[in-house]
């Protein structure tokens, strides 16, 4: 109730902020101050003295940014920020109340952690590296001047994102505060989008906000209607397992996870609507000239529900977190970036053992899905009918694989999670290992190099490929789960 009441209040304040504190009427200083004070009030109202952790975490990290050398500042800041988050999560889970979700003060800290670490890496890129060392996305995100304390606090604790995010880049937030976000955007922006037509007048977010609030209402209704009818815990009930045929257990698991997802749809879409109502989130115009307000959207519901691959599901779920993992870990980790990214994701989510079981399983699922797609998919592209059959089969497999993978994420405890996997005889784990060992897959880097060599032999210039062999943000390498290492080496 606290959360929904505060988000409704934030929505009203966002409309007021856009109309009465518009950049044409108010200085950036005033907008920063008001956004920070309103965010602090919402945090205090929801979490009481626990909200002081937000300031402590932000203060420690800013001190590291200011007083440590630029060469290693981003590493120290990453360790301090993530370490403080994990310390708070351990305290909340194992000292106060294991399994408590009500008034979880570490939720906002997770978003603040993303923002602080992103900013640290962007400052490091902007102040220590030449443009030639950065890919186009990093060049766009690079921060060329150390933010002031007010700008820093406003970015981390503004009222629009203090409770549920989403994460955004500092440059995009600064452009919003200063009123330059509606100017024609760089084509290779933070999300890799391109603009169609550009207009001179400032677009209205009204239609986008109404549409997203309607989605919130539907999601909340579906969740409240189905969550008690289809509990995930029933999947490990002894009577249910012993009396239900296996194919019905599979169907029930899919339906239980389907009933659980609208909770996240509601929270993330509501947060997106609040930012849009304040005038933040404009990403350009489509080919018809209609304004798009999806720059910081956290999910694409239809793409999630009809995903035909594990990667496609992850690319459209918690998008801003995936981008954060990609930018601070996957692009920068020299060894086994896929495993490192999943490990960081587990550590960031919390200290429940179920999180680690989910992300370890996710590594195997990602490798197996990539192997199947690489070896089997080309045989189904000979005709539309074959591709349609392939899409139907892979949709069903993807939904089952996702449901199977995230059960520990929901159950949290080791015992109940392993009980579920034992009831399924660890069948998908074993299948993934078998697929990875049997089906050959080239590393992403090797595939890209071969493509470049082939294009150069034909006298063509590679399009969209960088000097280091990586693709741009908006193409296939967008996902934080892409792999640069050989599959069989990982399996061993």
XYZ file of C-alpha atoms in Angstrom:
492
model
C 0.000 0.000 0.000
C 2.887 2.346 0.818
C 4.486 1.643 -2.532
C 1.353 2.177 -4.631
C 0.366 5.311 -2.670
C 3.832 6.809 -3.120
C 3.913 5.978 -6.817
C 0.516 7.625 -7.314
C 1.816 10.690 -5.486
C 4.954 10.625 -7.648
C 2.767 10.481 -10.775
C 0.914 13.642 -9.723
C 4.187 15.348 -8.831
C 5.612 14.335 -12.214
C 2.793 16.135 -14.058
C 3.294 19.191 -11.845
C 7.061 19.014 -12.360
C 6.719 18.971 -16.152
C 4.199 21.835 -16.304
C 5.259 24.221 -13.554
C 8.985 23.496 -13.352
C 9.524 23.242 -17.073
C 13.128 23.976 -18.184
C 11.876 27.068 -20.017
C 10.576 28.472 -16.704
C 13.022 27.129 -14.141
C 16.781 26.736 -13.822
C 18.394 23.279 -13.725
C 19.467 24.004 -10.132
C 15.855 24.332 -8.950
C 14.815 21.214 -10.879
C 17.652 19.235 -9.296
C 16.760 20.453 -5.789
C 13.033 19.740 -6.104
C 13.555 16.300 -7.671
C 15.982 15.364 -4.870
C 13.803 16.647 -2.019
C 10.683 14.910 -3.328
C 12.632 11.675 -3.752
C 14.001 11.914 -0.218
C 10.499 12.469 1.146
C 9.129 9.398 -0.648
C 12.036 7.278 0.618
C 11.509 8.507 4.182
C 7.758 7.893 3.986
C 8.180 4.323 2.696
C 11.205 3.093 4.637
C 11.679 5.397 7.634
C 15.222 5.480 8.988
C 16.239 2.663 6.627
C 16.273 5.300 3.890
C 19.486 6.638 5.454
C 21.212 3.696 3.785
C 20.522 5.374 0.442
C 22.466 8.445 1.530
C 25.269 6.433 3.140
C 25.734 4.317 0.017
C 25.644 7.375 -2.232
C 27.958 9.353 0.054
C 30.582 6.619 0.303
C 30.591 6.124 -3.449
C 30.853 9.839 -4.195
C 33.802 10.090 -1.799
C 35.524 7.296 -3.706
C 34.865 9.113 -6.996
C 36.297 12.380 -5.700
C 39.295 11.208 -3.677
C 40.563 8.164 -5.598
C 42.555 8.337 -8.799
C 40.680 8.310 -12.081
C 42.519 5.238 -13.365
C 41.030 2.889 -10.759
C 38.129 4.977 -9.481
C 35.513 2.912 -11.324
C 36.807 -0.354 -9.827
C 36.912 0.964 -6.259
C 33.486 2.520 -6.661
C 32.070 -0.734 -8.030
C 33.437 -2.711 -5.058
C 32.263 -0.212 -2.423
C 28.778 0.254 -3.884
C 28.051 -3.417 -4.557
C 29.667 -4.429 -1.262
C 27.443 -2.059 0.730
C 24.358 -3.362 -1.087
C 25.287 -6.982 -0.332
C 25.976 -6.106 3.324
C 22.504 -4.568 3.632
C 20.938 -7.581 1.915
C 22.690 -10.001 4.285
C 21.528 -7.951 7.266
C 17.939 -7.796 6.050
C 17.692 -11.480 5.175
C 19.662 -13.251 7.905
C 19.494 -10.803 10.836
C 16.035 -9.276 10.670
C 13.552 -11.419 8.777
C 14.354 -14.175 6.283
C 11.886 -14.119 3.420
C 10.528 -10.647 4.196
C 9.472 -8.729 1.121
C 7.256 -6.052 2.658
C 8.993 -2.655 2.805
C 12.222 -4.041 1.393
C 14.600 -1.084 1.608
C 17.241 -2.885 -0.484
C 15.010 -2.631 -3.582
C 15.755 1.072 -4.180
C 19.396 0.413 -3.263
C 19.633 -2.034 -6.158
C 18.650 0.728 -8.587
C 21.010 3.215 -6.902
C 23.809 0.646 -7.221
C 23.198 0.436 -10.954
C 23.248 4.210 -11.302
C 26.396 4.750 -9.224
C 28.426 2.022 -10.913
C 27.257 3.104 -14.381
C 28.261 6.685 -13.613
C 31.684 5.584 -12.331
C 32.465 3.696 -15.525
C 31.132 6.542 -17.679
C 33.307 9.083 -15.824
C 36.315 6.795 -16.258
C 35.592 6.513 -19.993
C 35.081 10.250 -20.391
C 38.089 11.467 -18.419
C 40.757 8.816 -19.020
C 40.154 7.398 -22.513
C 40.402 8.799 -26.014
C 37.413 8.574 -28.310
C 39.234 6.006 -30.453
C 39.287 3.637 -27.466
C 35.511 3.761 -27.029
C 32.774 2.182 -29.087
C 29.986 4.537 -30.264
C 27.718 3.657 -27.349
C 30.436 4.239 -24.736
C 31.347 7.491 -26.482
C 27.758 8.704 -26.200
C 27.517 7.730 -22.505
C 30.954 9.070 -21.491
C 30.825 11.837 -18.848
C 33.336 14.605 -19.581
C 32.956 16.528 -16.305
C 32.709 15.329 -12.707
C 29.079 15.880 -11.555
C 28.487 18.144 -8.586
C 27.128 16.661 -5.362
C 23.640 18.039 -6.119
C 23.638 16.605 -9.641
C 24.861 13.288 -8.263
C 22.147 13.075 -5.573
C 19.467 14.205 -7.997
C 20.449 11.472 -10.434
C 20.427 8.767 -7.746
C 17.518 9.846 -5.545
C 15.043 11.751 -7.737
C 11.372 11.156 -7.000
C 10.672 9.601 -10.404
C 12.950 6.602 -9.899
C 13.719 6.333 -6.192
C 11.251 3.488 -5.520
C 11.338 1.350 -8.668
C 13.772 2.892 -11.137
C 14.304 2.367 -13.938
C 18.026 2.942 -14.389
C 19.025 5.545 -16.956
C 22.289 7.065 -18.107
C 23.525 10.221 -16.400
C 23.801 12.093 -19.701
C 20.163 11.351 -20.545
C 19.009 12.463 -17.092
C 21.090 15.637 -17.282
C 19.612 16.429 -20.710
C 16.126 15.973 -19.224
C 16.836 18.341 -16.340
C 18.354 20.970 -18.636
C 15.575 20.623 -21.216
C 17.775 19.457 -24.091
C 16.367 15.937 -24.277
C 13.828 16.868 -26.961
C 16.388 18.223 -29.365
C 17.299 15.921 -32.277
C 19.065 13.052 -30.593
C 22.281 11.428 -31.651
C 21.385 8.454 -33.866
C 23.589 6.105 -31.868
C 22.116 6.920 -28.505
C 22.264 5.068 -25.213
C 19.786 2.434 -26.283
C 21.018 2.117 -29.845
C 17.877 3.562 -31.361
C 17.576 5.650 -34.483
C 15.125 8.464 -35.057
C 12.802 8.940 -37.953
C 11.303 12.378 -38.440
C 12.308 15.198 -36.135
C 9.882 17.887 -35.116
C 10.495 21.295 -33.614
C 7.677 21.297 -31.062
C 8.008 19.435 -27.776
C 6.025 16.164 -27.902
C 3.378 15.403 -25.298
C 3.691 12.230 -23.208
C -0.069 12.125 -22.522
C -0.909 9.214 -24.837
C 2.089 7.194 -23.695
C 1.233 7.738 -20.017
C -2.433 6.795 -20.493
C -1.451 3.675 -22.430
C 1.032 2.582 -19.764
C -1.384 3.251 -16.912
C -3.975 1.109 -18.711
C -1.386 -1.654 -18.964
C -0.740 -1.257 -15.221
C -4.431 -1.622 -14.394
C -4.784 -4.766 -16.507
C -1.585 -6.268 -15.087
C -2.632 -5.614 -11.512
C -6.081 -7.124 -12.108
C -4.623 -10.249 -13.722
C -2.057 -10.696 -10.966
C -4.518 -10.289 -8.090
C -6.975 -12.624 -9.827
C -4.560 -15.454 -10.570
C -1.717 -15.327 -8.037
C -3.693 -17.202 -5.355
C -5.187 -19.674 -7.833
C -1.833 -20.713 -9.345
C 0.856 -20.634 -6.635
C 4.294 -21.821 -7.712
C 4.661 -23.696 -4.416
C 2.092 -26.249 -5.598
C 4.651 -27.523 -8.110
C 6.643 -29.086 -5.252
C 3.648 -30.371 -3.268
C 4.038 -34.129 -2.772
C 0.390 -34.929 -3.466
C 0.407 -32.788 -6.625
C 3.611 -34.364 -7.943
C 2.503 -37.939 -7.214
C -1.046 -37.609 -8.585
C -0.488 -35.369 -11.619
C 0.831 -36.599 -14.976
C 4.139 -35.019 -15.942
C 2.747 -33.156 -18.973
C 0.139 -31.508 -16.727
C 2.881 -30.514 -14.286
C 4.661 -28.797 -17.183
C 1.496 -26.930 -18.188
C 0.808 -25.921 -14.580
C 4.337 -24.581 -14.130
C 3.973 -22.443 -17.267
C 0.607 -21.080 -16.101
C 1.940 -20.364 -12.589
C 4.831 -18.335 -14.001
C 2.489 -16.638 -16.445
C 0.339 -15.530 -13.491
C 3.395 -14.250 -11.611
C 4.829 -11.986 -14.325
C 2.068 -9.288 -14.265
C 3.372 -8.184 -10.851
C 6.591 -7.071 -12.531
C 4.710 -5.663 -15.507
C 2.740 -3.455 -13.111
C 5.737 -2.150 -11.157
C 8.017 -1.425 -14.112
C 5.333 0.018 -16.381
C 4.081 2.284 -13.590
C 7.628 3.543 -12.985
C 8.041 4.177 -16.717
C 4.759 6.124 -16.815
C 5.915 8.353 -13.941
C 9.113 9.252 -15.763
C 7.193 9.916 -18.981
C 4.693 12.134 -17.138
C 7.618 14.253 -15.956
C 8.834 14.546 -19.555
C 11.631 11.977 -19.296
C 11.971 9.000 -21.621
C 11.510 10.520 -25.073
C 13.554 8.518 -27.579
C 12.634 10.164 -30.880
C 10.009 9.674 -33.576
C 9.082 6.581 -35.540
C 8.842 6.523 -39.346
C 5.314 7.952 -39.142
C 6.446 10.902 -37.048
C 4.784 9.646 -33.839
C 6.725 10.348 -30.636
C 8.255 7.337 -28.909
C 8.567 7.256 -25.116
C 10.526 4.053 -24.610
C 14.052 5.277 -23.927
C 14.061 3.911 -20.362
C 11.300 1.294 -20.682
C 12.117 -1.827 -18.727
C 10.190 -4.458 -20.658
C 8.304 -5.311 -23.853
C 5.395 -7.487 -22.793
C 4.413 -8.988 -26.140
C 8.015 -9.794 -27.012
C 8.364 -11.534 -23.650
C 5.223 -13.632 -23.915
C 5.934 -14.666 -27.517
C 9.724 -15.005 -27.277
C 11.102 -17.842 -29.409
C 14.523 -17.999 -27.787
C 16.058 -17.732 -24.329
C 18.072 -14.722 -25.480
C 15.009 -12.966 -26.887
C 13.212 -13.369 -23.552
C 16.152 -11.930 -21.609
C 16.591 -9.065 -24.083
C 13.038 -7.870 -23.406
C 12.858 -8.544 -19.657
C 14.252 -5.951 -17.223
C 15.894 -4.191 -20.159
C 17.722 -1.480 -18.231
C 19.286 -4.022 -15.874
C 20.409 -6.084 -18.875
C 21.997 -2.967 -20.379
C 23.711 -2.201 -17.068
C 25.116 -5.729 -16.866
C 26.270 -5.467 -20.459
C 28.016 -2.118 -20.000
C 29.751 -2.678 -16.655
C 30.512 -6.397 -16.904
C 29.971 -8.176 -20.216
C 31.766 -5.639 -22.438
C 34.652 -5.230 -19.996
C 35.245 -8.734 -18.618
C 38.259 -10.323 -20.387
C 37.514 -13.923 -19.349
C 34.232 -15.818 -19.682
C 31.950 -12.748 -19.790
C 28.695 -14.753 -19.885
C 29.394 -16.561 -16.606
C 30.695 -13.346 -15.017
C 27.553 -11.481 -16.061
C 25.221 -14.110 -14.594
C 27.265 -14.160 -11.369
C 27.087 -10.378 -11.042
C 23.349 -10.513 -11.682
C 22.914 -13.067 -8.889
C 25.021 -11.030 -6.444
C 23.101 -7.868 -7.317
C 19.709 -9.508 -6.825
C 20.450 -10.631 -3.288
C 21.759 -13.369 -1.023
C 18.964 -15.904 -1.300
C 20.442 -19.219 -2.509
C 17.651 -19.569 -5.054
C 19.023 -16.619 -7.008
C 22.331 -18.401 -7.545
C 20.631 -21.637 -8.582
C 18.605 -19.695 -11.129
C 21.573 -17.911 -12.667
C 23.785 -21.015 -12.755
C 20.961 -22.774 -14.578
C 20.644 -19.719 -16.812
C 24.249 -20.085 -17.979
C 23.603 -23.653 -19.132
C 20.318 -22.650 -20.772
C 21.956 -19.784 -22.647
C 24.756 -21.923 -24.026
C 22.391 -24.730 -25.049
C 19.912 -22.358 -26.677
C 22.711 -20.736 -28.668
C 23.990 -24.134 -29.807
C 20.530 -25.218 -30.967
C 19.912 -21.956 -32.773
C 23.299 -22.088 -34.504
C 23.008 -25.700 -35.685
C 19.305 -26.383 -36.176
C 17.623 -23.099 -37.094
C 19.218 -22.772 -40.584
C 17.492 -26.003 -41.662
C 14.060 -24.448 -40.995
C 14.631 -21.267 -42.986
C 14.023 -22.906 -46.362
C 10.343 -21.845 -46.390
C 7.830 -19.806 -44.388
C 5.915 -22.903 -43.314
C 9.058 -24.547 -41.948
C 10.000 -21.365 -40.100
C 6.483 -21.128 -38.635
C 6.788 -24.677 -37.292
C 10.231 -23.855 -35.883
C 8.884 -20.693 -34.186
C 6.008 -22.587 -32.545
C 8.299 -25.314 -31.238
C 10.933 -22.864 -29.966
C 8.257 -20.694 -28.317
C 7.023 -23.672 -26.303
C 10.562 -24.754 -25.445
C 11.523 -21.213 -24.429
C 8.543 -20.807 -22.096
C 9.206 -24.186 -20.457
C 12.932 -23.446 -20.126
C 12.299 -20.022 -18.586
C 9.730 -21.415 -16.146
C 12.079 -24.248 -15.161
C 15.007 -21.855 -14.696
C 13.295 -19.259 -12.494
C 11.601 -21.632 -10.021
C 14.453 -21.211 -7.475
C 14.208 -17.433 -7.979
C 10.625 -17.637 -6.701
C 11.071 -20.302 -4.027
C 14.316 -18.709 -2.715
C 15.411 -21.619 -0.506
C 17.820 -24.373 -1.545
C 15.758 -27.258 -0.188
C 12.525 -26.451 -1.986
C 14.385 -25.555 -5.197
C 16.280 -28.835 -5.295
C 13.074 -30.679 -4.432
C 11.487 -29.222 -7.551
C 14.447 -30.101 -9.765
C 14.509 -33.650 -8.346
C 10.831 -34.045 -9.184
C 11.785 -33.217 -12.790
C 14.882 -35.485 -12.540
C 17.079 -32.492 -13.470
C 16.017 -33.277 -17.033
C 16.650 -29.834 -18.544
C 20.014 -29.510 -16.833
C 21.118 -32.824 -18.314
C 19.677 -31.951 -21.710
C 21.544 -28.623 -21.784
C 24.859 -30.289 -20.940
C 24.289 -32.911 -23.636
C 23.416 -30.269 -26.255
C 26.484 -28.149 -25.443
C 28.800 -31.161 -25.650
C 27.337 -32.544 -28.872
C 26.552 -29.466 -30.968
C 29.520 -27.319 -32.071
C 29.312 -23.554 -31.713
C 31.907 -21.001 -32.725
C 32.684 -18.140 -30.400
C 31.067 -14.801 -31.179
C 34.437 -13.182 -31.715
C 35.508 -15.867 -34.168
C 32.236 -15.610 -36.107
C 32.588 -11.832 -36.341
C 36.210 -12.075 -37.494
C 35.256 -14.544 -40.234
C 32.461 -12.227 -41.377
C 34.899 -9.308 -41.537
C 37.472 -11.367 -43.445
C 34.814 -12.493 -45.924
C 33.619 -8.951 -46.497
C 37.152 -7.675 -46.952
C 37.889 -10.394 -49.509
C 34.826 -9.282 -51.453
C 36.064 -5.693 -51.339
C 33.204 -4.582 -49.033
C 33.381 -2.546 -45.854
C 31.810 -4.276 -42.838
C 28.662 -2.475 -41.738
C 27.941 -1.980 -38.043
C 31.130 -3.764 -36.919
C 33.645 -2.128 -34.623
C 37.422 -2.416 -34.751
C 37.407 -4.846 -31.839
C 34.998 -7.174 -33.593
C 31.978 -6.285 -31.507
C 28.635 -5.264 -32.971
C 26.797 -2.094 -32.126
C 24.271 -1.949 -29.326
C 21.131 -2.253 -31.408
C 22.159 -5.444 -33.260
C 22.537 -9.067 -32.304
C 25.208 -8.431 -29.668
C 22.729 -6.301 -27.677
C 22.123 -8.959 -25.030
C 24.122 -9.052 -21.828
C 24.230 -12.847 -22.169
C 26.215 -13.006 -25.429
C 29.259 -15.256 -25.352
C 32.816 -14.656 -26.497
C 34.247 -17.992 -25.401
C 34.077 -21.483 -26.833
C 31.057 -23.450 -25.628
C 32.869 -26.728 -24.966
C 35.536 -25.010 -22.879
C 32.784 -23.546 -20.700
C 31.055 -26.897 -20.307
C 34.285 -28.524 -19.162
